[in-house]
Amino acid sequence: MPELRKDPVVGRWIIVAPERAERPNAVVRALPDQDDPASCPFCPGHEAMTPPELLAHRDAPSGSNGRGWALRVVPNKFPALRTEERMARTGQGLYDTMAGVGAHEVIIETPEHGRQLPQQSPEQVEQLLRAVQERILDLSRDVRLRTAVFFKNSGAAAGASLSHPHSQIVALPLVPSELEQEMSGARAYFEEKKRCVFCDVIAQEARERSRVVLETDGFIALSPFAARGPFELLILPREHRSVFERSSAAELQSLARALRLSLRKLDLALDKPAYNFYLHGLPLREEPSDWYHWHLEVRPVLALAAGFEWGTGFFINPTPPEEAAAFLRQTEA
Amino acid sequence: MPELRKDPVVGRWIIVAPERAERPNAVVRALPDQDDPASCPFCPGHEAMTPPELLAHRDAPSGSNGRGWALRVVPNKFPALRTEERMARTGQGLYDTMAGVGAHEVIIETPEHGRQLPQQSPEQVEQLLRAVQERILDLSRDVRLRTAVFFKNSGAAAGASLSHPHSQIVALPLVPSELEQEMSGARAYFEEKKRCVFCDVIAQEARERSRVVLETDGFIALSPFAARGPFELLILPREHRSVFERSSAAELQSLARALRLSLRKLDLALDKPAYNFYLHGLPLREEPSDWYHWHLEVRPVLALAAGFEWGTGFFINPTPPEEAAAFLRQTEA
């Protein structure tokens, strides 16, 4: 049974999830980036290899858990958290624990084993974002869940244990520290200046241009001023928006174009790097706010976090973000 | 020229260090864990391949930067920070920057190319810790420097770009966020309870035993209750101590035994894993405090931080710390 444990000094929560030790490639080795479709649990015809689907996009009504789908969402077979846990909180001496209540879902983006996200059509990427929106809205009905995070690991070096194109949603019973810190920084900025810090970033970047990678009608992709690593990207709605799951269909369409184009540029510029991305938005069920602004952070895996980064929380970035942005701007994708 | 940049939302500082892009293996690929001694800049006879030494242990007075040493400390040839920078701080619109003043030193632990730290004698490990103490005391004389962090990356998967046994010291012009968070958590605990949180952890662990890996006369090695990953270890002085560099010779000797034995157990239990460790102590020139307790954190590299960890600051640990500790206790090293 997964358990949440809180570090007594820094307050950081971790999940002890022994089930995850059983998943393929739990320990990092040199992994093949391409595994065999014949044994791939995400390929059509292998629907029985995953837990029953939570959502699927099918053109014809061909019945659940059979073929004929364009996208499927299923529970993770090796979940970090489970919805069926009761919400027990206990102390053990000076330590705090919480039962690992939550959800861990996998979005199988396409039936095509080898069609990675940057190679998918704009409509496919849009379909993925619509599924994410739908799942987050559904998860937000469970009041035990406080936050849902949509993320993707692409490539073995980015932590993917299967190559078939997929992304994930984890829902947590609390607000995790990275989001908490962001929210608290944005709240403090708003209290002082009565402006959204992300809106101010967008305004300054749109003026200076040196770190802008691309713009669509509704979105802007930047190489952030304090990027933690080479070619890190930040994709934001240009208008102030704090709750991703309230996005309109037109906004999701524009985000799909910005995300797809950003990933295609990274693919070309860096020769198909492994990468992670994740979406930061307000916690579940919160009303839209003036001070927070949802966004996607994209991080190609080009350097490893090592002793210095772990020990300090400081990152060393060998590539000035201005150089990364200039390079990506001129990459035709 | 390296530059420190502050994230406008979360306040995290990063270092833009373009020089580091030129170092060997700046981009992660499958690296050989054993490189060739003939071209190794840390091997005896190749002293001219490193910048001039800052400190060396030699039995006979054989002159600086020649052979005959047992340990050398040299500036990092690809530094993340430089001492010669002036301490300029500037704003760029809403962004804050600081010149990358600091120090980045490499400790070459032994002339023997293949003798990794766990295979070194207790006296060699002690010699390493004495050199660290000496260098930190020297760095603390530069009032521009606020914190010094001793750390080690061992193995390519842990971010080491050379296999010859070495560790590093980075001195920074500020207190980095990981340390700041730890200090602020420990300070709050002390204000409430008038006790050191680390001393309370040691007392509870010594009573419960389930997470204790080993004890020497002065030190205890634990599998921490909220370990971020499998087989993470925490090594602390059993008596309350807040400033590492004030350690007595006997304390360093006892720490050397605890660290060496911990690494030998990890080597045997996990078949020579890549690992990182780093030392957390009070910032430079601070007086000993009642509320902080210095320690070493050791992290074998068995899982990758991926989208979920980066996006949330949450870690998923598939191995309960109690199981890791039990396994390491019974590993004879």
Short mmCIF file of N, CA, C and O in Angstrom, two decimals, chain A residues 1-17 80-81 86-101 146-147 170-181 310, chain B residues 178 181 224-229 232 299 308-318 321:
data_model
loop_
_atom_site.label_atom_id
_atom_site.label_comp_id
_atom_site.label_asym_id
_atom_site.label_seq_id
_atom_site.Cartn_x
_atom_site.Cartn_y
_atom_site.Cartn_z
N MET A 1 0.83 -1.20 0.00
CA MET A 1 0.00 0.00 0.00
C MET A 1 0.87 1.25 0.00
O MET A 1 1.77 1.38 0.82
N PRO A 2 0.64 2.16 -0.94
CA PRO A 2 1.48 3.36 -0.96
C PRO A 2 1.24 4.23 0.27
O PRO A 2 0.12 4.28 0.81
N GLU A 3 2.29 4.90 0.71
CA GLU A 3 2.19 5.73 1.91
C GLU A 3 2.89 7.05 1.62
O GLU A 3 3.96 7.06 1.03
N LEU A 4 2.28 8.15 2.05
CA LEU A 4 2.93 9.44 1.94
C LEU A 4 3.67 9.74 3.23
O LEU A 4 3.12 9.57 4.32
N ARG A 5 4.93 10.18 3.12
CA ARG A 5 5.72 10.49 4.31
C ARG A 5 6.29 11.89 4.19
O ARG A 5 6.77 12.28 3.13
N LYS A 6 6.28 12.61 5.30
CA LYS A 6 6.76 13.99 5.29
C LYS A 6 8.13 14.09 5.93
O LYS A 6 8.35 13.58 7.04
N ASP A 7 9.06 14.74 5.26
CA ASP A 7 10.36 14.98 5.84
C ASP A 7 10.20 15.94 7.00
O ASP A 7 9.59 17.00 6.86
N PRO A 8 10.73 15.57 8.19
CA PRO A 8 10.48 16.40 9.37
C PRO A 8 11.23 17.74 9.35
O PRO A 8 10.89 18.63 10.11
N VAL A 9 12.22 17.88 8.50
CA VAL A 9 13.00 19.12 8.48
C VAL A 9 12.49 20.07 7.40
O VAL A 9 12.10 21.20 7.69
N VAL A 10 12.48 19.63 6.15
CA VAL A 10 12.10 20.55 5.08
C VAL A 10 10.62 20.48 4.73
O VAL A 10 10.13 21.27 3.93
N GLY A 11 9.90 19.50 5.29
CA GLY A 11 8.47 19.43 5.02
C GLY A 11 8.14 18.83 3.67
O GLY A 11 7.00 18.85 3.25
N ARG A 12 9.14 18.29 2.97
CA ARG A 12 8.90 17.68 1.66
C ARG A 12 8.22 16.32 1.83
O ARG A 12 8.64 15.51 2.64
N TRP A 13 7.16 16.08 1.06
CA TRP A 13 6.48 14.79 1.11
C TRP A 13 7.03 13.85 0.06
O TRP A 13 7.39 14.28 -1.04
N ILE A 14 7.11 12.57 0.39
CA ILE A 14 7.49 11.57 -0.61
C ILE A 14 6.47 10.44 -0.56
O ILE A 14 5.72 10.31 0.41
N ILE A 15 6.44 9.65 -1.61
CA ILE A 15 5.52 8.51 -1.68
C ILE A 15 6.34 7.23 -1.62
O ILE A 15 7.24 7.04 -2.45
N VAL A 16 6.09 6.39 -0.63
CA VAL A 16 6.70 5.06 -0.62
C VAL A 16 5.73 4.14 -1.36
O VAL A 16 4.60 3.95 -0.92
N ALA A 17 6.16 3.63 -2.51
CA ALA A 17 5.27 2.86 -3.38
C ALA A 17 5.95 1.56 -3.79
O ALA A 17 6.49 1.46 -4.89
N ALA A 80 1.58 4.99 -8.36
CA ALA A 80 2.24 5.61 -7.22
C ALA A 80 1.21 5.86 -6.12
O ALA A 80 1.55 5.94 -4.94
N LEU A 81 -0.05 5.98 -6.48
CA LEU A 81 -1.12 6.29 -5.53
C LEU A 81 -2.37 5.56 -5.99
O LEU A 81 -2.53 5.22 -7.15
N ARG A 86 -8.22 4.69 2.05
CA ARG A 86 -8.89 5.65 2.92
C ARG A 86 -7.90 6.75 3.29
O ARG A 86 -6.68 6.56 3.23
N MET A 87 -8.41 7.88 3.67
CA MET A 87 -7.61 9.10 3.83
C MET A 87 -6.98 9.18 5.22
O MET A 87 -7.12 10.19 5.90
N ALA A 88 -6.32 8.08 5.67
CA ALA A 88 -5.80 8.07 7.04
C ALA A 88 -4.55 8.93 7.17
O ALA A 88 -3.67 8.89 6.32
N ARG A 89 -4.50 9.71 8.22
CA ARG A 89 -3.30 10.49 8.54
C ARG A 89 -2.83 10.05 9.92
O ARG A 89 -3.62 9.97 10.85
N THR A 90 -1.54 9.75 10.05
CA THR A 90 -1.04 9.30 11.35
C THR A 90 0.30 9.93 11.65
O THR A 90 1.00 10.39 10.76
N GLY A 91 0.66 9.93 12.93
CA GLY A 91 1.98 10.35 13.35
C GLY A 91 2.74 9.13 13.84
O GLY A 91 2.14 8.19 14.34
N GLN A 92 4.05 9.12 13.65
CA GLN A 92 4.89 8.06 14.23
C GLN A 92 6.01 8.79 14.92
O GLN A 92 7.00 9.13 14.30
N GLY A 93 5.86 9.03 16.23
CA GLY A 93 6.85 9.86 16.91
C GLY A 93 6.82 11.23 16.25
O GLY A 93 5.77 11.84 16.10
N LEU A 94 7.98 11.71 15.78
CA LEU A 94 7.99 13.04 15.16
C LEU A 94 7.68 13.01 13.67
O LEU A 94 7.71 14.04 13.00
N TYR A 95 7.39 11.82 13.13
CA TYR A 95 7.13 11.72 11.69
C TYR A 95 5.63 11.78 11.37
O TYR A 95 4.82 11.31 12.14
N ASP A 96 5.29 12.34 10.20
CA ASP A 96 3.91 12.38 9.73
C ASP A 96 3.74 11.52 8.50
O ASP A 96 4.57 11.56 7.59
N THR A 97 2.65 10.76 8.46
CA THR A 97 2.33 9.99 7.26
C THR A 97 0.87 10.20 6.88
O THR A 97 0.06 10.65 7.68
N MET A 98 0.57 9.84 5.64
CA MET A 98 -0.78 9.97 5.10
C MET A 98 -0.92 8.75 4.18
O MET A 98 0.05 8.36 3.53
N ALA A 99 -2.08 8.14 4.14
CA ALA A 99 -2.25 7.04 3.19
C ALA A 99 -2.12 7.59 1.78
O ALA A 99 -2.44 8.75 1.53
N GLY A 100 -1.62 6.77 0.87
CA GLY A 100 -1.34 7.24 -0.48
C GLY A 100 -2.57 7.32 -1.34
O GLY A 100 -2.63 6.72 -2.41
N VAL A 101 -3.57 8.10 -0.91
CA VAL A 101 -4.78 8.25 -1.71
C VAL A 101 -4.47 9.17 -2.89
O VAL A 101 -3.74 10.15 -2.76
N ARG A 146 -6.54 17.00 -4.17
CA ARG A 146 -6.31 18.44 -4.06
C ARG A 146 -5.66 19.01 -5.31
O ARG A 146 -5.88 20.16 -5.65
N THR A 147 -4.84 18.21 -5.99
CA THR A 147 -4.07 18.71 -7.13
C THR A 147 -3.98 17.61 -8.19
O THR A 147 -3.83 16.44 -7.83
N VAL A 170 -1.21 12.51 -12.51
CA VAL A 170 -1.21 12.07 -11.12
C VAL A 170 -2.06 13.06 -10.33
O VAL A 170 -1.90 14.28 -10.48
N ALA A 171 -2.98 12.55 -9.52
CA ALA A 171 -3.76 13.41 -8.63
C ALA A 171 -3.33 13.13 -7.20
O ALA A 171 -3.16 11.97 -6.81
N LEU A 172 -3.11 14.19 -6.44
CA LEU A 172 -2.53 14.09 -5.10
C LEU A 172 -3.47 14.65 -4.05
O LEU A 172 -4.26 15.56 -4.33
N PRO A 173 -3.34 14.16 -2.79
CA PRO A 173 -4.22 14.67 -1.72
C PRO A 173 -3.71 15.97 -1.10
O PRO A 173 -4.21 16.38 -0.06
N LEU A 174 -2.71 16.60 -1.70
CA LEU A 174 -2.15 17.84 -1.17
C LEU A 174 -1.57 18.66 -2.32
O LEU A 174 -1.52 18.21 -3.45
N VAL A 175 -1.14 19.88 -2.01
CA VAL A 175 -0.48 20.72 -3.01
C VAL A 175 1.02 20.47 -2.90
O VAL A 175 1.62 20.73 -1.86
N PRO A 176 1.66 19.93 -3.94
CA PRO A 176 3.08 19.58 -3.83
C PRO A 176 3.96 20.83 -3.76
O PRO A 176 3.56 21.91 -4.17
N SER A 177 5.19 20.62 -3.25
CA SER A 177 6.04 21.76 -2.89
C SER A 177 6.40 22.66 -4.08
O SER A 177 6.44 23.88 -3.94
N GLU A 178 6.67 22.09 -5.26
CA GLU A 178 7.04 22.94 -6.40
C GLU A 178 5.91 23.91 -6.74
O GLU A 178 6.14 25.08 -7.02
N LEU A 179 4.69 23.40 -6.71
CA LEU A 179 3.54 24.24 -7.04
C LEU A 179 3.26 25.23 -5.91
O LEU A 179 2.99 26.42 -6.15
N GLU A 180 3.37 24.74 -4.69
CA GLU A 180 3.18 25.60 -3.50
C GLU A 180 4.14 26.79 -3.54
O GLU A 180 3.76 27.93 -3.28
N GLN A 181 5.42 26.50 -3.85
CA GLN A 181 6.42 27.58 -3.91
C GLN A 181 6.09 28.58 -5.01
O GLN A 181 6.26 29.78 -4.85
N TRP A 310 21.46 18.40 -6.29
CA TRP A 310 20.67 17.81 -5.22
C TRP A 310 20.96 18.47 -3.87
O TRP A 310 20.06 18.66 -3.06
N GLU B 178 18.02 24.59 -1.03
CA GLU B 178 17.87 23.34 -0.26
C GLU B 178 18.32 23.54 1.18
O GLU B 178 17.71 23.05 2.12
N GLN B 181 15.92 25.96 3.08
CA GLN B 181 14.69 25.28 3.51
C GLN B 181 14.94 24.41 4.72
O GLN B 181 14.11 24.33 5.63
N PRO B 224 16.69 7.43 5.81
CA PRO B 224 15.75 8.40 6.39
C PRO B 224 14.29 8.03 6.17
O PRO B 224 13.95 7.42 5.16
N PHE B 225 13.45 8.38 7.12
CA PHE B 225 12.02 8.06 7.12
C PHE B 225 11.36 8.48 5.81
O PHE B 225 10.53 7.77 5.26
N ALA B 226 11.70 9.67 5.31
CA ALA B 226 11.10 10.16 4.05
C ALA B 226 12.16 10.19 2.95
O ALA B 226 12.31 11.19 2.24
N ALA B 227 12.89 9.08 2.80
CA ALA B 227 13.93 8.99 1.76
C ALA B 227 13.32 9.23 0.39
O ALA B 227 12.28 8.66 0.07
N ARG B 228 13.98 10.05 -0.44
CA ARG B 228 13.44 10.37 -1.76
C ARG B 228 13.58 9.23 -2.75
O ARG B 228 12.89 9.17 -3.76
N GLY B 229 14.56 8.32 -2.48
CA GLY B 229 14.78 7.23 -3.42
C GLY B 229 15.35 6.02 -2.69
O GLY B 229 15.72 6.11 -1.51
N GLU B 232 18.75 5.64 -0.10
CA GLU B 232 19.29 6.92 0.32
C GLU B 232 19.75 6.80 1.77
O GLU B 232 19.13 6.11 2.57
N ARG B 299 23.11 9.51 -1.95
CA ARG B 299 22.00 9.08 -2.82
C ARG B 299 22.50 8.22 -3.97
O ARG B 299 22.99 8.74 -4.97
N PHE B 308 7.19 13.85 -13.22
CA PHE B 308 6.42 13.98 -11.99
C PHE B 308 7.25 14.64 -10.89
O PHE B 308 6.80 15.58 -10.24
N GLU B 309 8.47 14.17 -10.69
CA GLU B 309 9.32 14.73 -9.65
C GLU B 309 9.67 16.18 -9.93
O GLU B 309 9.65 17.02 -9.04
N TRP B 310 10.03 16.49 -11.20
CA TRP B 310 10.36 17.88 -11.53
C TRP B 310 9.16 18.79 -11.37
O TRP B 310 9.28 19.93 -10.93
N GLY B 311 7.99 18.27 -11.74
CA GLY B 311 6.81 19.13 -11.75
C GLY B 311 6.22 19.35 -10.37
O GLY B 311 5.52 20.34 -10.14
N THR B 312 6.48 18.42 -9.46
CA THR B 312 5.83 18.50 -8.15
C THR B 312 6.80 18.74 -7.00
O THR B 312 6.42 19.26 -5.96
N GLY B 313 8.08 18.32 -7.15
CA GLY B 313 8.98 18.33 -6.00
C GLY B 313 8.69 17.14 -5.10
O GLY B 313 9.25 17.02 -4.01
N PHE B 314 7.81 16.28 -5.55
CA PHE B 314 7.41 15.06 -4.87
C PHE B 314 8.28 13.93 -5.39
O PHE B 314 8.55 13.90 -6.58
N PHE B 315 8.69 13.00 -4.55
CA PHE B 315 9.48 11.88 -5.03
C PHE B 315 8.74 10.58 -4.76
O PHE B 315 8.06 10.45 -3.75
N ILE B 316 8.85 9.65 -5.68
CA ILE B 316 8.24 8.33 -5.51
C ILE B 316 9.36 7.35 -5.22
O ILE B 316 10.27 7.18 -6.02
N ASN B 317 9.33 6.73 -4.05
CA ASN B 317 10.38 5.81 -3.65
C ASN B 317 9.83 4.39 -3.60
O ASN B 317 9.03 4.06 -2.74
N PRO B 318 10.26 3.53 -4.53
CA PRO B 318 9.69 2.17 -4.54
C PRO B 318 10.19 1.28 -3.40
O PRO B 318 9.61 0.23 -3.17
N PRO B 321 12.21 2.59 3.26
CA PRO B 321 13.51 2.78 3.92
C PRO B 321 13.83 1.69 4.94
O PRO B 321 15.00 1.34 5.13
#
